[in-house]
PDB file of C-alpha atoms in Angstrom:
ATOM      1  CA  MET A 263      -9.636  -8.901  12.803  1.00 72.00           C
ATOM      2  CA  LEU A 264     -10.434  -5.928  10.859  1.00 88.00           C
ATOM      3  CA  LEU A 265      -7.283  -3.586  10.640  1.00 96.00           C
ATOM      4  CA  PRO A 266      -7.614   0.030  11.108  1.00 96.00           C
ATOM      5  CA  LEU A 267      -6.298   2.426   8.628  1.00 97.00           C
ATOM      6  CA  GLU A 268      -2.410   2.880   8.416  1.00 97.00           C
ATOM      7  CA  ASP A 269      -2.915   6.795   8.433  1.00 98.00           C
ATOM      8  CA  LEU A 270      -5.253   9.529   9.728  1.00 98.00           C
ATOM      9  CA  TYR A 271      -5.946  12.371   7.632  1.00 98.00           C
ATOM     10  CA  THR A 272      -3.517  14.162   9.507  1.00 98.00           C
ATOM     11  CA  ASP A 273      -0.743  11.898   8.246  1.00 98.00           C
ATOM     12  CA  VAL A 274      -1.915  12.630   4.971  1.00 98.00           C
ATOM     13  CA  ILE A 275      -1.674  16.406   5.168  1.00 98.00           C
ATOM     14  CA  ALA A 276       2.008  16.014   6.557  1.00 98.00           C
ATOM     15  CA  LYS A 277       2.982  13.694   4.275  1.00 98.00           C
ATOM     16  CA  ALA A 278       2.017  15.858   1.321  1.00 98.00           C
ATOM     17  CA  GLN A 279       3.572  18.719   2.861  1.00 98.00           C
ATOM     18  CA  ARG A 280       7.092  17.182   3.276  1.00 97.00           C
ATOM     19  CA  GLY A 281       6.878  15.977  -0.317  1.00 97.00           C
ATOM     20  CA  LEU A 282       5.938  19.355  -1.745  1.00 97.00           C
ATOM     21  CA  GLU A 283       8.135  21.164   0.839  1.00 97.00           C
ATOM     22  CA  ILE A 284       5.268  23.433   1.838  1.00 98.00           C
ATOM     23  CA  ASN A 285       5.582  24.602   5.528  1.00 98.00           C
ATOM     24  CA  ASP A 286       2.662  25.670   7.701  1.00 98.00           C
ATOM     25  CA  GLN A 287       3.099  29.366   7.221  1.00 98.00           C
ATOM     26  CA  GLU A 288       3.147  28.968   3.192  1.00 98.00           C
ATOM     27  CA  LEU A 289       0.201  26.448   3.091  1.00 98.00           C
ATOM     28  CA  ALA A 290      -1.879  28.988   5.071  1.00 98.00           C
ATOM     29  CA  SER A 291      -1.205  31.725   2.846  1.00 98.00           C
ATOM     30  CA  GLN A 292      -1.605  29.976  -0.436  1.00 98.00           C
ATOM     31  CA  ALA A 293      -4.877  28.468   0.995  1.00 98.00           C
ATOM     32  CA  GLY A 294      -6.243  31.665   2.323  1.00 98.00           C
ATOM     33  CA  VAL A 295      -6.763  30.164   5.843  1.00 98.00           C
ATOM     34  CA  ASP A 296      -6.072  31.464   9.384  1.00 98.00           C
ATOM     35  CA  PRO A 297      -2.580  29.963  10.358  1.00 98.00           C
ATOM     36  CA  GLN A 298      -4.290  29.077  14.006  1.00 98.00           C
ATOM     37  CA  LEU A 299      -7.065  27.190  12.163  1.00 98.00           C
ATOM     38  CA  LEU A 300      -4.439  25.102  10.524  1.00 98.00           C
ATOM     39  CA  GLU A 301      -2.529  24.298  13.202  1.00 98.00           C
ATOM     40  CA  SER A 302      -5.863  23.025  15.209  1.00 98.00           C
ATOM     41  CA  VAL A 303      -6.606  21.217  11.944  1.00 98.00           C
ATOM     42  CA  LYS A 304      -3.327  19.250  11.707  1.00 98.00           C
ATOM     43  CA  SER A 305      -3.696  18.817  15.654  1.00 97.00           C
ATOM     44  CA  GLY A 306      -7.000  16.598  14.908  1.00 97.00           C
ATOM     45  CA  THR A 307      -9.774  19.273  14.795  1.00 97.00           C
ATOM     46  CA  VAL A 308     -12.071  18.570  11.866  1.00 97.00           C
ATOM     47  CA  ASP A 309     -12.664  21.532  10.045  1.00 98.00           C
ATOM     48  CA  GLU A 310     -14.050  20.655   6.866  1.00 97.00           C
ATOM     49  CA  ASP A 311     -13.801  24.027   5.257  1.00 98.00           C
ATOM     50  CA  VAL A 312     -10.053  24.443   6.182  1.00 98.00           C
ATOM     51  CA  LEU A 313      -9.677  20.731   4.735  1.00 98.00           C
ATOM     52  CA  GLU A 314     -11.418  21.653   1.529  1.00 97.00           C
ATOM     53  CA  LYS A 315      -9.172  24.870   1.027  1.00 98.00           C
ATOM     54  CA  ILE A 316      -5.751  23.434   1.950  1.00 98.00           C
ATOM     55  CA  ALA A 317      -6.433  20.159  -0.316  1.00 98.00           C
ATOM     56  CA  PRO A 318      -5.955  21.717  -3.776  1.00 98.00           C
ATOM     57  CA  VAL A 319      -2.817  23.509  -2.530  1.00 98.00           C
ATOM     58  CA  LEU A 320      -1.219  20.146  -1.340  1.00 98.00           C
ATOM     59  CA  LYS A 321      -2.497  18.517  -4.592  1.00 98.00           C
ATOM     60  CA  LEU A 322      -4.849  16.269  -2.621  1.00 98.00           C
ATOM     61  CA  HIS A 323      -8.529  15.482  -3.200  1.00 97.00           C
ATOM     62  CA  GLY A 324     -10.647  17.453  -0.606  1.00 97.00           C
ATOM     63  CA  PRO A 325     -13.896  15.501  -0.227  1.00 96.00           C
ATOM     64  CA  THR A 326     -12.045  12.107   0.365  1.00 97.00           C
ATOM     65  CA  LEU A 327      -9.724  14.133   3.006  1.00 97.00           C
ATOM     66  CA  VAL A 328     -12.840  15.331   4.692  1.00 97.00           C
ATOM     67  CA  VAL A 329     -14.121  11.632   4.476  1.00 97.00           C
ATOM     68  CA  MET A 330     -10.500  10.456   6.083  1.00 97.00           C
ATOM     69  CA  ALA A 331     -11.070  12.964   8.844  1.00 98.00           C
ATOM     70  CA  ARG A 332     -15.128  11.934   9.522  1.00 97.00           C
ATOM     71  CA  LYS A 333     -13.478   8.295   9.666  1.00 97.00           C
ATOM     72  CA  THR A 334     -16.746   7.086   7.643  1.00 96.00           C
ATOM     73  CA  TRP A 335     -15.015   5.050   5.034  1.00 96.00           C
ATOM     74  CA  ARG A 336     -12.805   1.821   5.213  1.00 96.00           C
ATOM     75  CA  PRO A 337     -12.335  -0.859   2.609  1.00 98.00           C
ATOM     76  CA  HIS A 338     -14.621  -3.959   2.034  1.00 96.00           C
ATOM     77  CA  PRO A 339     -13.157  -6.977   3.817  1.00 95.00           C
ATOM     78  CA  LEU A 340     -11.707  -9.153   1.309  1.00 95.00           C
ATOM     79  CA  GLU A 341     -11.156 -13.117   1.322  1.00 95.00           C
ATOM     80  CA  ILE A 342      -9.440 -14.902  -1.607  1.00 98.00           C
ATOM     81  CA  ASN A 343      -8.666 -18.267  -1.653  1.00 98.00           C
ATOM     82  CA  GLY A 344      -4.617 -18.710  -2.158  1.00 98.00           C
ATOM     83  CA  LEU A 345      -4.194 -15.518  -0.024  1.00 98.00           C
ATOM     84  CA  ARG A 346      -3.385 -14.769   3.561  1.00 98.00           C
ATOM     85  CA  GLN A 347      -2.449 -11.643   5.335  1.00 98.00           C
ATOM     86  CA  PHE A 348      -0.389 -11.842   8.435  1.00 98.00           C
ATOM     87  CA  ASN A 349       0.054  -8.856  10.716  1.00 98.00           C
ATOM     88  CA  THR A 350       2.777  -8.609  13.479  1.00 98.00           C
ATOM     89  CA  THR A 351       3.779  -5.957  15.856  1.00 97.00           C
ATOM     90  CA  PHE A 352       7.169  -4.198  15.434  1.00 97.00           C
ATOM     91  CA  ASP A 353       8.088  -1.581  17.645  1.00 95.00           C
ATOM     92  CA  ASP A 354       4.943   0.741  18.148  1.00 94.00           C
ATOM     93  CA  MET A 355       3.584  -0.277  14.756  1.00 95.00           C
ATOM     94  CA  THR A 356       2.149  -3.557  12.986  1.00 97.00           C
ATOM     95  CA  VAL A 357       3.235  -4.808   9.833  1.00 98.00           C
ATOM     96  CA  ASN A 358       1.819  -6.765   7.113  1.00 98.00           C
ATOM     97  CA  ALA A 359       3.508  -9.906   5.309  1.00 98.00           C
ATOM     98  CA  TYR A 360       1.455 -12.266   2.904  1.00 98.00           C
ATOM     99  CA  LEU A 361       1.289 -16.036   1.945  1.00 98.00           C
ATOM    100  CA  VAL A 362      -0.003 -16.742  -1.541  1.00 98.00           C
ATOM    101  CA  TRP A 363      -0.116 -20.246  -2.973  1.00 98.00           C
ATOM    102  CA  ASP A 364      -1.776 -21.962  -5.881  1.00 98.00           C
ATOM    103  CA  THR A 365      -4.650 -23.676  -4.561  1.00 98.00           C
ATOM    104  CA  THR A 366      -4.372 -26.745  -7.192  1.00 98.00           C
ATOM    105  CA  THR A 367      -0.785 -27.657  -6.645  1.00 98.00           C
ATOM    106  CA  LYS A 368      -0.446 -26.265  -3.379  1.00 98.00           C
ATOM    107  CA  ALA A 369       3.059 -24.465  -4.384  1.00 98.00           C
ATOM    108  CA  GLY A 370       3.386 -21.135  -2.157  1.00 98.00           C
ATOM    109  CA  ALA A 371       5.397 -17.964  -1.606  1.00 98.00           C
ATOM    110  CA  ALA A 372       6.066 -15.723   1.279  1.00 98.00           C
ATOM    111  CA  PHE A 373       6.147 -11.873   0.537  1.00 98.00           C
ATOM    112  CA  ASP A 374       8.012 -10.131   3.218  1.00 98.00           C
ATOM    113  CA  SER A 375       8.293 -11.608   6.719  1.00 98.00           C
ATOM    114  CA  GLY A 376       6.992  -8.949   8.912  1.00 98.00           C
ATOM    115  CA  ALA A 377       8.282  -8.729  12.544  1.00 98.00           C
ATOM    116  CA  ASP A 378       7.285 -12.696  13.274  1.00 98.00           C
ATOM    117  CA  ALA A 379       6.875 -15.040  10.442  1.00 98.00           C
ATOM    118  CA  SER A 380       5.931 -18.010  12.811  1.00 98.00           C
ATOM    119  CA  ASP A 381       2.380 -17.852  12.308  1.00 98.00           C
ATOM    120  CA  MET A 382       2.672 -17.876   8.312  1.00 98.00           C
ATOM    121  CA  ALA A 383       5.110 -20.837   8.598  1.00 97.00           C
ATOM    122  CA  ASP A 384       2.538 -22.591  10.711  1.00 97.00           C
ATOM    123  CA  MET A 385      -0.429 -21.649   8.468  1.00 98.00           C
ATOM    124  CA  ALA A 386       1.457 -23.070   5.249  1.00 98.00           C
ATOM    125  CA  ARG A 387       2.313 -26.292   7.165  1.00 97.00           C
ATOM    126  CA  ALA A 388      -1.525 -26.716   8.478  1.00 98.00           C
ATOM    127  CA  LEU A 389      -2.865 -25.948   4.859  1.00 97.00           C
ATOM    128  CA  GLY A 390      -0.252 -28.265   3.229  1.00 98.00           C
ATOM    129  CA  VAL A 391       1.380 -25.323   1.394  1.00 98.00           C
ATOM    130  CA  ARG A 392       4.935 -25.948   0.080  1.00 97.00           C
ATOM    131  CA  LEU A 393       6.775 -22.683   0.842  1.00 97.00           C
ATOM    132  CA  GLU A 394       8.928 -22.514  -2.285  1.00 97.00           C
ATOM    133  CA  ALA A 395      10.264 -18.727  -2.405  1.00 98.00           C
ATOM    134  CA  VAL A 396      10.374 -15.562  -0.417  1.00 98.00           C
ATOM    135  CA  PHE A 397       9.892 -12.100  -2.127  1.00 98.00           C
ATOM    136  CA  LEU A 398      10.730  -8.782  -0.741  1.00 98.00           C
ATOM    137  CA  THR A 399       8.699  -5.763  -1.681  1.00 98.00           C
ATOM    138  CA  HIS A 400      11.636  -3.454  -0.122  1.00 98.00           C
ATOM    139  CA  THR A 401      14.149  -3.979   2.831  1.00 97.00           C
ATOM    140  CA  HIS A 402      13.027  -1.771   5.439  1.00 97.00           C
ATOM    141  CA  PRO A 403      13.640  -3.318   8.943  1.00 97.00           C
ATOM    142  CA  ASP A 404      10.075  -3.984   9.714  1.00 97.00           C
ATOM    143  CA  HIS A 405       9.397  -5.966   6.468  1.00 98.00           C
ATOM    144  CA  VAL A 406      12.563  -8.285   6.699  1.00 98.00           C
ATOM    145  CA  ALA A 407      12.766  -8.898  10.265  1.00 97.00           C
ATOM    146  CA  ASP A 408      12.089 -12.629  10.477  1.00 98.00           C
ATOM    147  CA  ILE A 409      12.945 -13.809   6.942  1.00 97.00           C
ATOM    148  CA  ALA A 410      15.101 -17.045   8.638  1.00 97.00           C
ATOM    149  CA  THR A 411      11.858 -18.300   9.919  1.00 97.00           C
ATOM    150  CA  LEU A 412      10.795 -18.533   6.209  1.00 97.00           C
ATOM    151  CA  ARG A 413      13.900 -19.822   4.754  1.00 96.00           C
ATOM    152  CA  LYS A 414      14.367 -23.164   7.195  1.00 92.00           C
ATOM    153  CA  GLY A 415      14.313 -24.987   3.897  1.00 90.00           C
ATOM    154  CA  LYS A 416      16.842 -22.888   2.153  1.00 93.00           C
ATOM    155  CA  GLN A 417      14.262 -21.325  -0.052  1.00 96.00           C
ATOM    156  CA  PRO A 418      15.303 -19.001  -2.360  1.00 98.00           C
ATOM    157  CA  LEU A 419      14.966 -15.225  -1.483  1.00 98.00           C
ATOM    158  CA  TYR A 420      14.442 -12.322  -4.313  1.00 98.00           C
ATOM    159  CA  ALA A 421      14.824  -8.838  -4.127  1.00 98.00           C
ATOM    160  CA  CYS A 422      15.070  -6.099  -6.716  1.00 98.00           C
ATOM    161  CA  GLU A 423      18.453  -5.212  -7.755  1.00 98.00           C
ATOM    162  CA  LYS A 424      18.044  -1.488  -7.084  1.00 97.00           C
ATOM    163  CA  GLU A 425      17.629  -2.607  -3.565  1.00 97.00           C
ATOM    164  CA  PRO A 426      20.013  -5.634  -2.749  1.00 97.00           C
ATOM    165  CA  TRP A 427      19.634  -7.997   0.524  1.00 97.00           C
ATOM    166  CA  GLU A 428      22.377 -10.256   1.819  1.00 95.00           C
ATOM    167  CA  GLY A 429      21.393 -13.956   0.521  1.00 96.00           C
ATOM    168  CA  ALA A 430      19.063 -12.781  -1.968  1.00 98.00           C
ATOM    169  CA  THR A 431      18.940 -13.236  -5.736  1.00 98.00           C
ATOM    170  CA  LEU A 432      18.772 -10.041  -7.398  1.00 98.00           C
ATOM    171  CA  PHE A 433      16.393  -9.352 -10.371  1.00 98.00           C
ATOM    172  CA  SER A 434      15.404  -6.518 -12.681  1.00 98.00           C
ATOM    173  CA  ILE A 435      12.008  -5.229 -12.984  1.00 98.00           C
ATOM    174  CA  GLY A 436       9.777  -6.829 -15.567  1.00 98.00           C
ATOM    175  CA  LYS A 437      11.107 -10.087 -14.302  1.00 98.00           C
ATOM    176  CA  GLU A 438       8.502 -12.774 -14.032  1.00 98.00           C
ATOM    177  CA  PHE A 439       8.326 -15.685 -11.740  1.00 98.00           C
ATOM    178  CA  THR A 440       5.904 -18.815 -11.254  1.00 98.00           C
ATOM    179  CA  ILE A 441       4.079 -20.039  -8.085  1.00 98.00           C
ATOM    180  CA  GLY A 442       2.978 -23.477  -9.400  1.00 98.00           C
ATOM    181  CA  ASN A 443       0.497 -22.439 -12.026  1.00 98.00           C
ATOM    182  CA  LEU A 444       0.263 -18.834 -10.610  1.00 98.00           C
ATOM    183  CA  ARG A 445       2.276 -15.970 -12.638  1.00 98.00           C
ATOM    184  CA  VAL A 446       4.034 -13.263 -10.622  1.00 98.00           C
ATOM    185  CA  GLU A 447       4.740 -10.131 -12.581  1.00 98.00           C
ATOM    186  CA  THR A 448       6.913  -7.409 -11.152  1.00 98.00           C
ATOM    187  CA  ARG A 449       6.508  -3.729 -11.482  1.00 98.00           C
ATOM    188  CA  GLN A 450       8.678  -0.900 -10.005  1.00 98.00           C
ATOM    189  CA  THR A 451       6.933   1.372  -7.296  1.00 98.00           C
ATOM    190  CA  THR A 452       9.925   3.321  -5.944  1.00 97.00           C
ATOM    191  CA  GLY A 453       9.911   6.338  -4.242  1.00 96.00           C
ATOM    192  CA  HIS A 454       9.294   5.227  -0.636  1.00 96.00           C
ATOM    193  CA  SER A 455      12.458   2.891  -0.949  1.00 97.00           C
ATOM    194  CA  LYS A 456      14.976   2.809  -3.853  1.00 96.00           C
ATOM    195  CA  GLY A 457      13.776  -0.803  -4.923  1.00 97.00           C
ATOM    196  CA  GLY A 458      10.330  -0.547  -3.880  1.00 98.00           C
ATOM    197  CA  THR A 459       8.520  -3.446  -5.945  1.00 98.00           C
ATOM    198  CA  THR A 460       4.713  -4.574  -6.537  1.00 98.00           C
ATOM    199  CA  TYR A 461       4.220  -8.363  -7.329  1.00 98.00           C
ATOM    200  CA  VAL A 462       1.164  -8.703  -9.432  1.00 98.00           C
ATOM    201  CA  ILE A 463      -0.248 -12.431  -9.108  1.00 98.00           C
ATOM    202  CA  HIS A 464      -2.314 -13.810 -11.662  1.00 98.00           C
ATOM    203  CA  GLY A 465      -4.220 -17.212 -11.392  1.00 98.00           C
ATOM    204  CA  LEU A 466      -6.502 -16.544  -8.558  1.00 98.00           C
ATOM    205  CA  ALA A 467     -10.020 -15.503  -8.325  1.00 98.00           C
ATOM    206  CA  ARG A 468      -8.869 -12.077  -8.735  1.00 98.00           C
ATOM    207  CA  PRO A 469      -5.770 -10.206  -9.747  1.00 98.00           C
ATOM    208  CA  ILE A 470      -3.306  -9.709  -6.455  1.00 98.00           C
ATOM    209  CA  ALA A 471      -0.972  -6.813  -6.126  1.00 98.00           C
ATOM    210  CA  ILE A 472       1.436  -7.008  -3.185  1.00 98.00           C
ATOM    211  CA  VAL A 473       2.386  -3.346  -2.991  1.00 98.00           C
ATOM    212  CA  GLY A 474       4.734  -2.971   0.105  1.00 98.00           C
ATOM    213  CA  ASP A 475       4.706   0.900   1.419  1.00 98.00           C
ATOM    214  CA  ALA A 476       4.025   2.071  -2.020  1.00 98.00           C
ATOM    215  CA  LEU A 477       0.267   2.380  -1.256  1.00 98.00           C
ATOM    216  CA  PHE A 478      -2.045   1.931   1.745  1.00 98.00           C
ATOM    217  CA  ALA A 479      -5.731   2.201   2.011  1.00 98.00           C
ATOM    218  CA  SER A 480      -6.712   5.858   1.491  1.00 98.00           C
ATOM    219  CA  SER A 481      -3.027   6.754   1.882  1.00 98.00           C
ATOM    220  CA  MET A 482       0.649   5.702   0.523  1.00 98.00           C
ATOM    221  CA  GLY A 483       4.066   5.723   1.750  1.00 95.00           C
ATOM    222  CA  GLY A 484       5.970   8.716   2.988  1.00 86.00           C
ATOM    223  CA  GLY A 485       8.142   9.190  -0.158  1.00 89.00           C
ATOM    224  CA  ALA A 486      11.220   9.110   1.702  1.00 90.00           C
ATOM    225  CA  VAL A 487      13.319   8.660  -1.515  1.00 96.00           C
ATOM    226  CA  SER A 488      11.193  10.708  -3.676  1.00 97.00           C
ATOM    227  CA  TYR A 489       7.791  12.004  -3.370  1.00 97.00           C
ATOM    228  CA  ALA A 490       7.203  12.426  -6.924  1.00 97.00           C
ATOM    229  CA  ASP A 491       8.385   9.025  -8.019  1.00 97.00           C
ATOM    230  CA  ALA A 492       6.040   7.491  -5.394  1.00 98.00           C
ATOM    231  CA  LEU A 493       3.418   9.176  -7.016  1.00 98.00           C
ATOM    232  CA  LYS A 494       4.043   8.620 -10.403  1.00 97.00           C
ATOM    233  CA  THR A 495       5.295   4.824 -10.207  1.00 98.00           C
ATOM    234  CA  ASN A 496       1.997   4.193  -7.998  1.00 98.00           C
ATOM    235  CA  ARG A 497       0.281   5.915 -11.088  1.00 97.00           C
ATOM    236  CA  GLU A 498       1.995   3.808 -13.537  1.00 97.00           C
ATOM    237  CA  SER A 499       2.400   0.350 -11.963  1.00 98.00           C
ATOM    238  CA  ILE A 500      -0.799   0.192  -9.395  1.00 98.00           C
ATOM    239  CA  PHE A 501      -3.582   2.297 -10.604  1.00 98.00           C
ATOM    240  CA  THR A 502      -3.395   1.078 -14.158  1.00 97.00           C
ATOM    241  CA  LEU A 503      -4.143  -2.397 -12.919  1.00 98.00           C
ATOM    242  CA  PRO A 504      -8.131  -3.635 -13.127  1.00 97.00           C
ATOM    243  CA  GLU A 505     -10.269  -2.327 -10.863  1.00 96.00           C
ATOM    244  CA  ASN A 506     -10.927  -5.621  -8.779  1.00 98.00           C
ATOM    245  CA  THR A 507      -7.369  -6.069  -8.285  1.00 98.00           C
ATOM    246  CA  VAL A 508      -6.631  -6.701  -4.424  1.00 98.00           C
ATOM    247  CA  VAL A 509      -4.255  -4.449  -2.990  1.00 98.00           C
ATOM    248  CA  CYS A 510      -1.991  -5.943  -0.489  1.00 98.00           C
ATOM    249  CA  PRO A 511      -0.287  -3.253   1.430  1.00 98.00           C
ATOM    250  CA  GLY A 512       2.677  -3.548   4.000  1.00 98.00           C
ATOM    251  CA  HIS A 513       0.624  -1.686   6.689  1.00 98.00           C
ATOM    252  CA  GLY A 514      -3.200  -1.443   7.256  1.00 98.00           C
ATOM    253  CA  PRO A 515      -5.940  -3.433   5.585  1.00 98.00           C
ATOM    254  CA  MET A 516      -6.252  -4.808   2.108  1.00 98.00           C
ATOM    255  CA  THR A 517      -8.113  -2.877  -0.617  1.00 98.00           C
ATOM    256  CA  THR A 518      -8.629  -2.738  -4.178  1.00 98.00           C
ATOM    257  CA  VAL A 519      -7.699  -0.562  -7.149  1.00 98.00           C
ATOM    258  CA  GLY A 520     -11.004   0.333  -7.470  1.00 96.00           C
ATOM    259  CA  GLU A 521     -11.658   1.615  -3.945  1.00 97.00           C
ATOM    260  CA  GLU A 522      -8.364   3.586  -3.998  1.00 97.00           C
ATOM    261  CA  ARG A 523      -9.569   5.358  -7.273  1.00 97.00           C
ATOM    262  CA  GLN A 524     -12.262   6.370  -5.380  1.00 96.00           C
ATOM    263  CA  HIS A 525     -11.144   6.959  -1.882  1.00 97.00           C
ATOM    264  CA  ASN A 526      -7.380   7.722  -1.739  1.00 98.00           C
ATOM    265  CA  PRO A 527      -6.698  11.528  -1.469  1.00 98.00           C
ATOM    266  CA  PHE A 528      -3.271  11.330  -3.215  1.00 98.00           C
ATOM    267  CA  TYR A 529      -4.916  10.845  -6.450  1.00 97.00           C
ATOM    268  CA  PRO A 530      -7.826  13.443  -7.437  1.00 96.00           C
ATOM    269  CA  GLU A 531      -7.735  12.602 -11.115  1.00 95.00           C
ATOM    270  CA  TYR A 532      -9.459   9.431 -10.765  1.00 94.00           C
ATOM    271  CA  LYS A 533     -12.273  10.478  -8.802  1.00 86.00           C
ATOM    272  CA  ARG A 534     -15.683  10.147 -10.807  1.00 70.00           C
ATOM    273  CA  ALA A 535     -17.723  13.292 -10.936  1.00 55.00           C
ATOM    274  CA  PRO A 536     -21.051  13.015  -9.872  1.00 46.00           C
ATOM    275  CA  HIS A 537     -23.803  12.514 -12.593  1.00 39.00           C
ATOM    276  CA  PRO A 538     -25.779  15.801 -13.615  1.00 42.00           C
ATOM    277  CA  VAL A 539     -29.262  16.119 -12.659  1.00 39.00           C
ATOM    278  CA  PRO A 540     -31.161  15.827 -15.851  1.00 39.00           C
ATOM    279  CA  SER A 541     -33.287  19.167 -16.618  1.00 39.00           C
ATOM    280  CA  GLU A 542     -36.987  18.826 -16.576  1.00 35.00           C
TER     281      GLU A 542
END
């Protein structure tokens, strides 16, 4: 099943406005657009001229914001041996959780639980994977709703010390873990939540980054704690990874670092300029 993008272009605009504390009147004035046209765009009318004008004010990349509005891009489907994504319904949205395992030893771990972890637990049994630990990217309710199903064997639960959770062993960012022969690196991606953690997994066919709500395909978390920190820690902890790194977000489809460099409006500095046409 191909999951839809978590956010529409209107969500990206709203998140940037909230984060930068720019209201509609200020945005229209600074961008030099008619307030009624801005209101229309924010209601879902695709006006490329308005989008290109407001993007710099919001520190967004105009062309990729337009692509989002046109709905002409989505990340390439991904399938990695040793990685499974599980998508479950929580209230009026869906949420992701992940099973990762060493394909040689069959040692495995869960990353978040989603709303219902029964499919993950069943899949682990069907694949012969020993679920040895549960890791939390952050503790928002949709991501921790069914931890109990994953810990029936009293598996250890791990969470960042900046965001404690009952029953969890707390760690400092920089701590490394192992899953069989796999190495799990922890990186801080705070801003959406106080202790947001990205887990970078080494040892499968490609590097894996399980990012929680720090980053989505062509969007990011809302920056509820700190918009500036959300942007900064994503740049430092996710966009510095190799371009072929598989990004596993808490909502929406999986993507890659390379695709997000080119298609995420929040990060204009990574967009490649078009090659100049050689002169004759």
